[in-house]
Short mmCIF file of C-alpha atoms and ligand atoms in Angstrom, two decimals:
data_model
loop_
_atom_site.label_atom_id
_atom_site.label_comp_id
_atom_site.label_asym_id
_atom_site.label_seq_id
_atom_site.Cartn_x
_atom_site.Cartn_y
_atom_site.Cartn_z
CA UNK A 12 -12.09 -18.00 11.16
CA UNK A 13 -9.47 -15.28 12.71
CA UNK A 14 -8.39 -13.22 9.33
CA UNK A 15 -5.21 -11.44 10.11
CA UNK A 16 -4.41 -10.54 5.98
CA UNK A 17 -5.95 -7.46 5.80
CA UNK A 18 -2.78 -5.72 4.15
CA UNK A 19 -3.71 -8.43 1.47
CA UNK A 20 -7.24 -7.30 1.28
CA UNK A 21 -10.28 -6.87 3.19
CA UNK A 22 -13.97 -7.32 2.70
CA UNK A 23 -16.38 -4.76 1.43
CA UNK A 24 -18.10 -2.83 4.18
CA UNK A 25 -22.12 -2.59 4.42
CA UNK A 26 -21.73 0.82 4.16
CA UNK A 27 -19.96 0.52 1.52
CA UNK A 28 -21.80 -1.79 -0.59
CA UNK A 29 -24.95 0.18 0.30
CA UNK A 30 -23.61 3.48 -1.08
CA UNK A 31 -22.73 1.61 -4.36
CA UNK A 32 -26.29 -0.27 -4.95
CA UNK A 33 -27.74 2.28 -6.33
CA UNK A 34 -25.54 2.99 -8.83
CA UNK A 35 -25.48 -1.01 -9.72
CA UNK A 36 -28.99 -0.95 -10.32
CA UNK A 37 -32.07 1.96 -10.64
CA UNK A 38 -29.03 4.71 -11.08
CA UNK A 39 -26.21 2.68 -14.02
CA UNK A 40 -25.43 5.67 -16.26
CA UNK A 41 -23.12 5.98 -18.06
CA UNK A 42 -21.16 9.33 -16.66
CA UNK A 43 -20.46 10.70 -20.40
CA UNK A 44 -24.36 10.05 -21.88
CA UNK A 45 -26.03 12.91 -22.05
CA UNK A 46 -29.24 11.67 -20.85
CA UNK A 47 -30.79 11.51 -17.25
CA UNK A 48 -28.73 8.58 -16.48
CA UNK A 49 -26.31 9.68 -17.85
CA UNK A 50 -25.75 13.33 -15.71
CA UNK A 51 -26.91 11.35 -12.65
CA UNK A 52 -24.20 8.75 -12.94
CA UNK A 53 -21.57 12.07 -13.31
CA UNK A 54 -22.95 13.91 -10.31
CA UNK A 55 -22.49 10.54 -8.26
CA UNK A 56 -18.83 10.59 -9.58
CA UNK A 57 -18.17 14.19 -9.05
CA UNK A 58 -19.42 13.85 -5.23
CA UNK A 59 -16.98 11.03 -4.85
CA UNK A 60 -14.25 12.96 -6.12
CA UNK A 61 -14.99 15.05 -4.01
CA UNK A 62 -15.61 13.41 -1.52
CA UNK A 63 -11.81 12.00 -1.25
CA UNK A 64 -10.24 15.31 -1.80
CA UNK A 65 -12.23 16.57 1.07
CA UNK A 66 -11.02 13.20 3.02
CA UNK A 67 -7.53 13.43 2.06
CA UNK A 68 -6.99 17.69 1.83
CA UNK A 69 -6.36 17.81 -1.96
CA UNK A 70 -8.23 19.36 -5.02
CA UNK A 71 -11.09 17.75 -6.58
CA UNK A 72 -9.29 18.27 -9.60
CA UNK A 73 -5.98 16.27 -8.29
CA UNK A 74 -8.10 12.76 -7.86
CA UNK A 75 -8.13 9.90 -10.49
CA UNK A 76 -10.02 6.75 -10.40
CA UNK A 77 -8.07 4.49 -11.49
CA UNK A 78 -8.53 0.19 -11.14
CA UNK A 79 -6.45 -0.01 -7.93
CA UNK A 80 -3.16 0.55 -6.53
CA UNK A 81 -1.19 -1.95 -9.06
CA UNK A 82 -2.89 1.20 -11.70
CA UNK A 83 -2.09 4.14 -9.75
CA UNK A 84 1.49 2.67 -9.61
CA UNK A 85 1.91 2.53 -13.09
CA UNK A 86 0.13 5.45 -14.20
CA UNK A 87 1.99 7.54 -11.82
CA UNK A 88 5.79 6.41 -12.73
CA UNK A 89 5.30 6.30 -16.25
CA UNK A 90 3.20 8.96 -16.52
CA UNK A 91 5.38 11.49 -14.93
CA UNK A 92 8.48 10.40 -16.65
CA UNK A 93 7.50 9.89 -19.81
CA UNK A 94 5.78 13.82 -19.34
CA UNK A 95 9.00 15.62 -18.11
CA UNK A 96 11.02 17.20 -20.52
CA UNK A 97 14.34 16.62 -18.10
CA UNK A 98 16.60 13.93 -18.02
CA UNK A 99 15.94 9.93 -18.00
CA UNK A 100 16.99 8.95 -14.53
CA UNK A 101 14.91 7.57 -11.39
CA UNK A 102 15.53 6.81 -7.85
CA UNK A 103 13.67 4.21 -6.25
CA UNK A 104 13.79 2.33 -3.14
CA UNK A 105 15.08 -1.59 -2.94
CA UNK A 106 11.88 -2.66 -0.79
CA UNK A 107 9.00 -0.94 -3.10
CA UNK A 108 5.75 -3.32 -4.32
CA UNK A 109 6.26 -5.16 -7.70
CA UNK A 110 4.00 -2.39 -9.16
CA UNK A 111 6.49 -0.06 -8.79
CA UNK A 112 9.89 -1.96 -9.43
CA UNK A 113 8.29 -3.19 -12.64
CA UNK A 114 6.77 0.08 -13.75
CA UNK A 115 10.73 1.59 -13.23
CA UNK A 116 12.14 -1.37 -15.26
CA UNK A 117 9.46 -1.03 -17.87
CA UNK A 118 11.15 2.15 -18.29
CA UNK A 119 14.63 1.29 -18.07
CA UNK A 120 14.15 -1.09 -20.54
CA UNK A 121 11.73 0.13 -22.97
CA UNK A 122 12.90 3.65 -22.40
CA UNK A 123 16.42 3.81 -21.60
CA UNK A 124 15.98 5.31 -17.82
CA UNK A 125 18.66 4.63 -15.73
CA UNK A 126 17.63 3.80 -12.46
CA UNK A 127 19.40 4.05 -8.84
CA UNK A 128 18.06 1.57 -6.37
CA UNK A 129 18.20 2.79 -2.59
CA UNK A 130 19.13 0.01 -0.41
CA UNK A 131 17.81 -0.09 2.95
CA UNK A 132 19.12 -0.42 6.41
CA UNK A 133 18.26 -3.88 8.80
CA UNK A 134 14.78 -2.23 9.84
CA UNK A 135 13.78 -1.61 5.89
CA UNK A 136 14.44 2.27 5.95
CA UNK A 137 15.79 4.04 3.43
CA UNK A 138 18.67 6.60 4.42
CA UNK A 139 18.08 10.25 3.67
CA UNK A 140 21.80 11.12 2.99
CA UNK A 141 21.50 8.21 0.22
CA UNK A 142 18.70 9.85 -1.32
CA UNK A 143 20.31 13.52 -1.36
CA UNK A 144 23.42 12.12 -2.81
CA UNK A 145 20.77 9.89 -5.48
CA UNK A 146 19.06 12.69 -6.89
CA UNK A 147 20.50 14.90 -9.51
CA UNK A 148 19.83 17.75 -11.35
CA UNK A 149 18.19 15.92 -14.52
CA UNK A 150 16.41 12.99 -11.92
CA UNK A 151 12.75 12.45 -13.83
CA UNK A 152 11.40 10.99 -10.61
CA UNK A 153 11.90 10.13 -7.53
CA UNK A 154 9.16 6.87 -6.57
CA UNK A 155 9.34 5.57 -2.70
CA UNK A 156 6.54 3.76 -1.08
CA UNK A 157 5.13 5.53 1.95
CA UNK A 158 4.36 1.99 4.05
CA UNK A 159 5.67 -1.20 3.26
CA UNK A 160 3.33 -3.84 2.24
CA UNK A 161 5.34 -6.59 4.30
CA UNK A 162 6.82 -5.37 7.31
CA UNK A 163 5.21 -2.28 7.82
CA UNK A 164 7.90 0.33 7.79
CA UNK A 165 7.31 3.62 7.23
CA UNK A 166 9.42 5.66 5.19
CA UNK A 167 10.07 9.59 6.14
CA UNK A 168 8.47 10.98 3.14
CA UNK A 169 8.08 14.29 4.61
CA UNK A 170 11.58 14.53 4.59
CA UNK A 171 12.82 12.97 1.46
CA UNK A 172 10.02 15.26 -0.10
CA UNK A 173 11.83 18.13 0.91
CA UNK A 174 15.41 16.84 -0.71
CA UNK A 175 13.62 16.45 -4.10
CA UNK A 176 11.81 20.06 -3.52
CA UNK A 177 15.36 21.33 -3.28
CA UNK A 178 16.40 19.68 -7.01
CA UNK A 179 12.87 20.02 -8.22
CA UNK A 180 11.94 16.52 -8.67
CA UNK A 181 8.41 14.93 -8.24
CA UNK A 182 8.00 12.78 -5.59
CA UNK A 183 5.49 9.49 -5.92
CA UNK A 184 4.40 7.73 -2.91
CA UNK A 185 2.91 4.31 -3.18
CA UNK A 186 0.44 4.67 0.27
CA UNK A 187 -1.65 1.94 -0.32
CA UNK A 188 -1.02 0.20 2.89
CA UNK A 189 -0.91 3.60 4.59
CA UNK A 190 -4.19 4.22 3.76
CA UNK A 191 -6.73 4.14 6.59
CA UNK A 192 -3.53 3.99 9.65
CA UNK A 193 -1.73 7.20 8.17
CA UNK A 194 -1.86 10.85 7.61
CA UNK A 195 -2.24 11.13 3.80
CA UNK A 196 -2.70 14.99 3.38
CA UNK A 197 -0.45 14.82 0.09
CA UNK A 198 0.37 19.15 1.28
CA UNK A 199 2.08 17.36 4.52
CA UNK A 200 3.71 14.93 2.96
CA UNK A 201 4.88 16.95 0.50
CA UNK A 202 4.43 14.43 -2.65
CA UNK A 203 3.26 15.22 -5.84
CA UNK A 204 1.43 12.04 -6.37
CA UNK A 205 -0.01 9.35 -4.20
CA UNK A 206 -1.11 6.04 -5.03
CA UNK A 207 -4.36 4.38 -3.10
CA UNK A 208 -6.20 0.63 -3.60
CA UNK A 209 -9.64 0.60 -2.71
CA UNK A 210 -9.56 -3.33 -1.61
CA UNK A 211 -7.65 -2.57 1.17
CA UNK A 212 -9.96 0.18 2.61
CA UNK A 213 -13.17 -2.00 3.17
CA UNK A 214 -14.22 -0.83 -0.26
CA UNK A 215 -14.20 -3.72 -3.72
CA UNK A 216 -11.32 -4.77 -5.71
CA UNK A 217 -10.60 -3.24 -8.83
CA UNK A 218 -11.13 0.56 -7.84
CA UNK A 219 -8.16 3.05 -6.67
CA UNK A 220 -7.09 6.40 -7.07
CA UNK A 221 -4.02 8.07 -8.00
CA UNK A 222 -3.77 11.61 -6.58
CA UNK A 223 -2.00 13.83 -8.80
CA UNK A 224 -0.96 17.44 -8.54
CA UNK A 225 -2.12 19.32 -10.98
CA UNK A 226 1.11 21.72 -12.01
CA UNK A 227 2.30 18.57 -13.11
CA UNK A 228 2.03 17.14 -16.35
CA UNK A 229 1.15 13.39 -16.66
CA UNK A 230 0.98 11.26 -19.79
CA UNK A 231 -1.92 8.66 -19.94
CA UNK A 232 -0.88 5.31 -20.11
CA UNK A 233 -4.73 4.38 -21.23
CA UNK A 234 -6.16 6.19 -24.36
CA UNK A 235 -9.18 6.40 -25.26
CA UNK A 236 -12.64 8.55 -24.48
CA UNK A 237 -10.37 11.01 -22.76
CA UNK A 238 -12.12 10.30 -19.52
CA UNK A 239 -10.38 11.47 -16.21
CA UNK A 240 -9.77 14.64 -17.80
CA UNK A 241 -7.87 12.94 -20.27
CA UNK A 242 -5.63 11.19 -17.51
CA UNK A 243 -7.33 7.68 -17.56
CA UNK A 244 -9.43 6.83 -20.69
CA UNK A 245 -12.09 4.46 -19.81
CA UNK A 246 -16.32 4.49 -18.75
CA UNK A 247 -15.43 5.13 -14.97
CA UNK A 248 -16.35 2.11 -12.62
CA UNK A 249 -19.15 4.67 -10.64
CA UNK A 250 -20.17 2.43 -8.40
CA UNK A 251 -16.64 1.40 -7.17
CA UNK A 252 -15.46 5.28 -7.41
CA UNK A 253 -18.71 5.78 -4.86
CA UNK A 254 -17.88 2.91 -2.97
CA UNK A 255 -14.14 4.29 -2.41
CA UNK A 256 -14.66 7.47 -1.36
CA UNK A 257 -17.10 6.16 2.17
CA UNK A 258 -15.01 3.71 2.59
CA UNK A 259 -11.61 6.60 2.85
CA UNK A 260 -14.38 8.75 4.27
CA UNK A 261 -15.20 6.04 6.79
CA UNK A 262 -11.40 4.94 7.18
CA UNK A 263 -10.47 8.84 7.75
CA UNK A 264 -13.07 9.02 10.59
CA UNK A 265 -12.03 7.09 13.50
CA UNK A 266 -8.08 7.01 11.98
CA UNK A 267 -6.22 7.92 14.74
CA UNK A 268 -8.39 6.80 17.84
CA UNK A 269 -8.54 3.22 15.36
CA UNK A 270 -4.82 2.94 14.79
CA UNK A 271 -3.62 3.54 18.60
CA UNK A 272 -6.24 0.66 19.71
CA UNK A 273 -5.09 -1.25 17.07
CA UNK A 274 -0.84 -0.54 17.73
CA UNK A 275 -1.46 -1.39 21.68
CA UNK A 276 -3.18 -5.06 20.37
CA UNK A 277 -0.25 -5.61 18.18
CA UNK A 278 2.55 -4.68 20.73
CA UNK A 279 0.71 -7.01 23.13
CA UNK A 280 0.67 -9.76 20.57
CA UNK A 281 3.99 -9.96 19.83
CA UNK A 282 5.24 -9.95 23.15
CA UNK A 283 3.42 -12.90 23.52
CA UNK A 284 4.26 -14.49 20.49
CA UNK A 285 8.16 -13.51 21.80
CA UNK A 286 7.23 -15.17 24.51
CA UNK A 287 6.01 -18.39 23.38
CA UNK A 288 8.45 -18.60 20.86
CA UNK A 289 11.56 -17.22 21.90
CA UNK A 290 13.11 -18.02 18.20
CA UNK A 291 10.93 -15.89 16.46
CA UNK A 292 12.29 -12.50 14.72
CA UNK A 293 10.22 -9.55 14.60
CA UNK A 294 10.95 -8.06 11.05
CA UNK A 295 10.97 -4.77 10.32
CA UNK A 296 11.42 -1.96 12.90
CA UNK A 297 11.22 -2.27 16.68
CA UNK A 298 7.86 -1.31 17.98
CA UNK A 299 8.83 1.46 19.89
CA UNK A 300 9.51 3.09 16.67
CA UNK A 301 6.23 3.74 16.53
CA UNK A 302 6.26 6.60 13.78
CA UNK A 303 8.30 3.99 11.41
CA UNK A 304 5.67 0.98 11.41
CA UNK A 305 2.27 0.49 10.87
CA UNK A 306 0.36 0.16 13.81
CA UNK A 307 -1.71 -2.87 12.27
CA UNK A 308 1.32 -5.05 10.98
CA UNK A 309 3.48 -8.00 12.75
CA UNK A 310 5.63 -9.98 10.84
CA UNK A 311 8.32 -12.72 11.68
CA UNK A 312 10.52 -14.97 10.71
CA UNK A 313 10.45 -18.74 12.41
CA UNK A 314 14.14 -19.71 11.75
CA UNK A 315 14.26 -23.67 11.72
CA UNK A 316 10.26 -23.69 9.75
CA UNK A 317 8.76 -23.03 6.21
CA UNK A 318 6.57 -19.60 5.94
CA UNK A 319 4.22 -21.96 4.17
CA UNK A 320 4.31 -25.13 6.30
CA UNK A 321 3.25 -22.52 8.93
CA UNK A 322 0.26 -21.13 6.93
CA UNK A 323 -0.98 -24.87 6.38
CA UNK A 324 -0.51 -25.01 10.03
CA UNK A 325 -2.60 -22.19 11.12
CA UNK A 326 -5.22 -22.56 8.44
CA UNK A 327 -6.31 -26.01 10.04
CA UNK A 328 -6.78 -23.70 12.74
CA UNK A 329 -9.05 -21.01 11.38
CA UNK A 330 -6.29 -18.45 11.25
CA UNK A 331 -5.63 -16.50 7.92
CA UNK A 332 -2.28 -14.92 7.52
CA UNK A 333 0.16 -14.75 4.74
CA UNK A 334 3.86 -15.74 3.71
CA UNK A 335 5.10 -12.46 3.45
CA UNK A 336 2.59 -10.69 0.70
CA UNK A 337 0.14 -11.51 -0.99
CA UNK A 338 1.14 -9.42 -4.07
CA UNK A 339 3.28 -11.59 -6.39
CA UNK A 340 1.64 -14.35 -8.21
CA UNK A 341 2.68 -17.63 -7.64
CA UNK A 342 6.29 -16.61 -6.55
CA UNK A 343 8.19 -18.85 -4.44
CA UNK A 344 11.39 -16.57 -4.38
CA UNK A 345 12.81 -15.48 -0.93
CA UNK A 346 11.22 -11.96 -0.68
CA UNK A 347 12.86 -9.01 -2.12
CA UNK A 348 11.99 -7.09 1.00
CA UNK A 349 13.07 -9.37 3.36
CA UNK A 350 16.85 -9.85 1.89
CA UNK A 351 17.22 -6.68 0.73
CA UNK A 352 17.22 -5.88 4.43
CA UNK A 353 20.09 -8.03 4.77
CA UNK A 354 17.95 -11.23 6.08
CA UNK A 355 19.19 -14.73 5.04
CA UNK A 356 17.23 -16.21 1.79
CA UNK A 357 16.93 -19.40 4.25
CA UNK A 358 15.67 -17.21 7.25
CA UNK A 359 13.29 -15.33 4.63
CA UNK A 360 11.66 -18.13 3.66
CA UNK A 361 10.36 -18.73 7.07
CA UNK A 362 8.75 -15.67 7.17
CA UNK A 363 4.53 -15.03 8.46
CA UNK A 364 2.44 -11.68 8.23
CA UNK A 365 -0.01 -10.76 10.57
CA UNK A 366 -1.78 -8.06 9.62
CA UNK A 367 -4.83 -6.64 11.50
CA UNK A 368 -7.89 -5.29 11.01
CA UNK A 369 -9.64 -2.16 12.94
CA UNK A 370 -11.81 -5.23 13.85
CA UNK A 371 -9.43 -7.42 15.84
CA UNK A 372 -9.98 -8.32 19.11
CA UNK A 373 -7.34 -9.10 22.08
CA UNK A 374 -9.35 -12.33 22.36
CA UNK A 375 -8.40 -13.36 18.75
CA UNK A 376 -5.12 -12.47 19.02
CA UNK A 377 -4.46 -14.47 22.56
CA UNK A 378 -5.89 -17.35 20.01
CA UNK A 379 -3.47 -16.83 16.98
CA UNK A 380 -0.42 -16.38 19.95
CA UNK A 381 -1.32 -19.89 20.89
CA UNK A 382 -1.92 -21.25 17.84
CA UNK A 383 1.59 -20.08 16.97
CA UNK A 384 3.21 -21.78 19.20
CA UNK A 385 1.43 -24.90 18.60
CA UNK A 386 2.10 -24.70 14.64
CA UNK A 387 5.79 -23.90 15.28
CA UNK A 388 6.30 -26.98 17.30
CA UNK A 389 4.42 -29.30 14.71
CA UNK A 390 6.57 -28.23 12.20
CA UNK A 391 9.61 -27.88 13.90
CA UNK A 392 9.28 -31.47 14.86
CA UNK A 393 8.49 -32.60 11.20
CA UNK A 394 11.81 -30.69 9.67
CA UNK A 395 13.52 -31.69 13.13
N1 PLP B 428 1.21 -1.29 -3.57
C1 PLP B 428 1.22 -1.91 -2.39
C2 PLP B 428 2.14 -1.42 -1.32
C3 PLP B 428 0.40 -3.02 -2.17
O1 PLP B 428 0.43 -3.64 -0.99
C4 PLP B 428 -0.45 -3.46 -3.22
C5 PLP B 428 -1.29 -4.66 -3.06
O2 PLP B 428 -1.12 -5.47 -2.24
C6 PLP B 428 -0.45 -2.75 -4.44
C7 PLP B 428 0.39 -1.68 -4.57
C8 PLP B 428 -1.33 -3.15 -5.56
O3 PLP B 428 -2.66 -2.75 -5.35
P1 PLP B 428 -3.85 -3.46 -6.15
O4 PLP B 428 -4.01 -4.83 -5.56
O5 PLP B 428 -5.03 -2.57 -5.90
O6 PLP B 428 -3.47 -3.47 -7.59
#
């Protein structure tokens, strides 16, 4: 098997899943007993915290475990908009993840938030003089993802961060596909909160964080036990909060050296795919944009094919790969990604993800070039 979905998810690394045995088994306290256990299973959550402050360059006291990015999302947007005092309006982008566009609607809808929707131009970028002319004096919050889940653009948060400094508006980012190929120093981005999935790190599904500056105020969308200093009620998942912070720590490590290796494989691969299939459409920006696209992500469209016929294709041939993302259940809609970048709903459907792994090899990739080109001819000549 070639996997080339790790923007969908990835497997649990040794490392990882050795860090977090212990506190499976011998050490399961429960971090608020206040027994052995108990204060063993807090110190083990305390070094994590730590642990990912330390890997990302915020405060201890800014990190939340929460259940994953679809969590931090949510606990993020409605948190800081049902907290501030100001106004009922936010500005999101057109191409965000479903966590985010339904968190905002939640609270256009429930709440009466008006909402202003940044388009994006043909590579998926949003378009700083749209945001300075989107944010106003009363804006609650501004929400825009820092990488994009299916064609790996990435958005110039440093800079949009500064336009909402100037009007005083916090800034979310959703980096959960940034994570582990990007800077996430929330100081250098300039955000106020950052969300982060654990699943796609090489650590389990079902643990993330949501970095949060402190001088803001957040209202919990969980009550309860007041865990999370009262951010995110709930007996913390220890093991997966352990397991999280190696696998950023890990991720952090070899980041750069990782993601150039990895952007050189992906250039070559889609010159090759290009080649073999002179039809296909890179989505997303060109790859000598290399500070607007994640180094690990290659998507197309195969005008004249399905995105799925294609999958079936290349799963009889050991390759793993997604129709666009992984993220919405069950949906069969062109994505909202795809045409909000002006691409045809028919051209949309057509569309395939690679995404790569700090594991990939050139060898793999020479396979899944190949196997392209085969797949694209089967099914061209079944819809031809
Ligand atoms: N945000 C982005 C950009 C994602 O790609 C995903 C998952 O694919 C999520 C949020 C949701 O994260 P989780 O699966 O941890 O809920």
């Amino acid at each position: 098997m070639i996997f080339l979905d790790s923007a969908g998810t990835t497997p649990v690394r040794r490392e990882v899943l050795e860090a977090m045995w212990p506190l499976l088994t011998g050490d399961f306290g429960n971090p608020s007993s206040h027994h052995e256990l108990g204060e063993s299973a807090k110190r083990a959550l305390n070094g994590a915290r730590k642990s990912v402050a330390a890997s990302i360059g915020c405060r201890a006291s800014d990190v939340i475990f929460t259940s994953g990015g679809t969590e931090s999302d949510n606990l993020a947007i409605k948190g800081f908009a049902l907290a501030e005092p100001r106004g009922r309006h936010i500005v999101t982008s057109a191409v965000e993840h479903e966590a985010v566009l339904e968190s905002v609607d939640y609270l256009a809808r429930i709440h009466g938030f008006e909402v202003t929707v940044l388009p994006v131009d043909s590579r998926g970028l949003v378009d700083l003089d749209n945001v300075r002319d989107a944010l106003r004096p009363n804006t609650t919050l501004c929400t825009i993802m820092y990488a994009n889940n299916e064609v790996g653009v990435v958005q110039p948060i440093a800079a949009i961060a500064e336009l909402c400094q100037v009007h005083g508006v916090p800034l979310h980012t959703d980096a959960v596909q940034a994570a582990g190929w990007l800077p996430l120093d929330p100081a250098v981005l300039g955000v106020d909160a950052l969300s982060l999935s654990g699943h796609k790190l090489g650590a389990p599904k079902g643990i993330g964080v949501l970095i949060a500056k402190g001088r803001r105020s957040l209202e919990p969308v969980l009550h309860g036990g007041g865990q999370e200093r009262g951010k995110r009620s709930g007996t913390e998942n220890v093991a997966g909060a352990v397991g999280f912070a190696h696998a950023l720590a890990l991720a952090e490590n070899d980041r750069a050296e990782r993601a150039e290796r990895i952007r050189r494989l992906r250039d070559d691969f889609v010159a090759d795919v290009q080649a073999r299939v002179p039809a296909a459409i890179l989505t997303g920006p060109e790859l000598g944009e290399t500070a607007n696209r994640l180094p690990n992500n290659a998507s197309f469209c195969f005008p004249g094919t399905s995105g799925e016929s294609l999958l079936l294709e290349l799963g009889r041939a050991g390759i793993i790969c997604s129709a666009g993302s992984a993220c919405a259940v069950g949906s069969d809609d062109a994505s909202h990604v795809l045409t909000a970048m002006g691409i045809d709903e028919e051209i949309a459907q057509t569309a395939v993800r690679f995404s790569l792994s700090g594991e990939t090899t050139a060898e793999e990739l020479a396979t899944v070039a190949a196997e392209i080109e085969t797949a694209y001819r089967a099914v061209r000549s079944l819809s031809g």
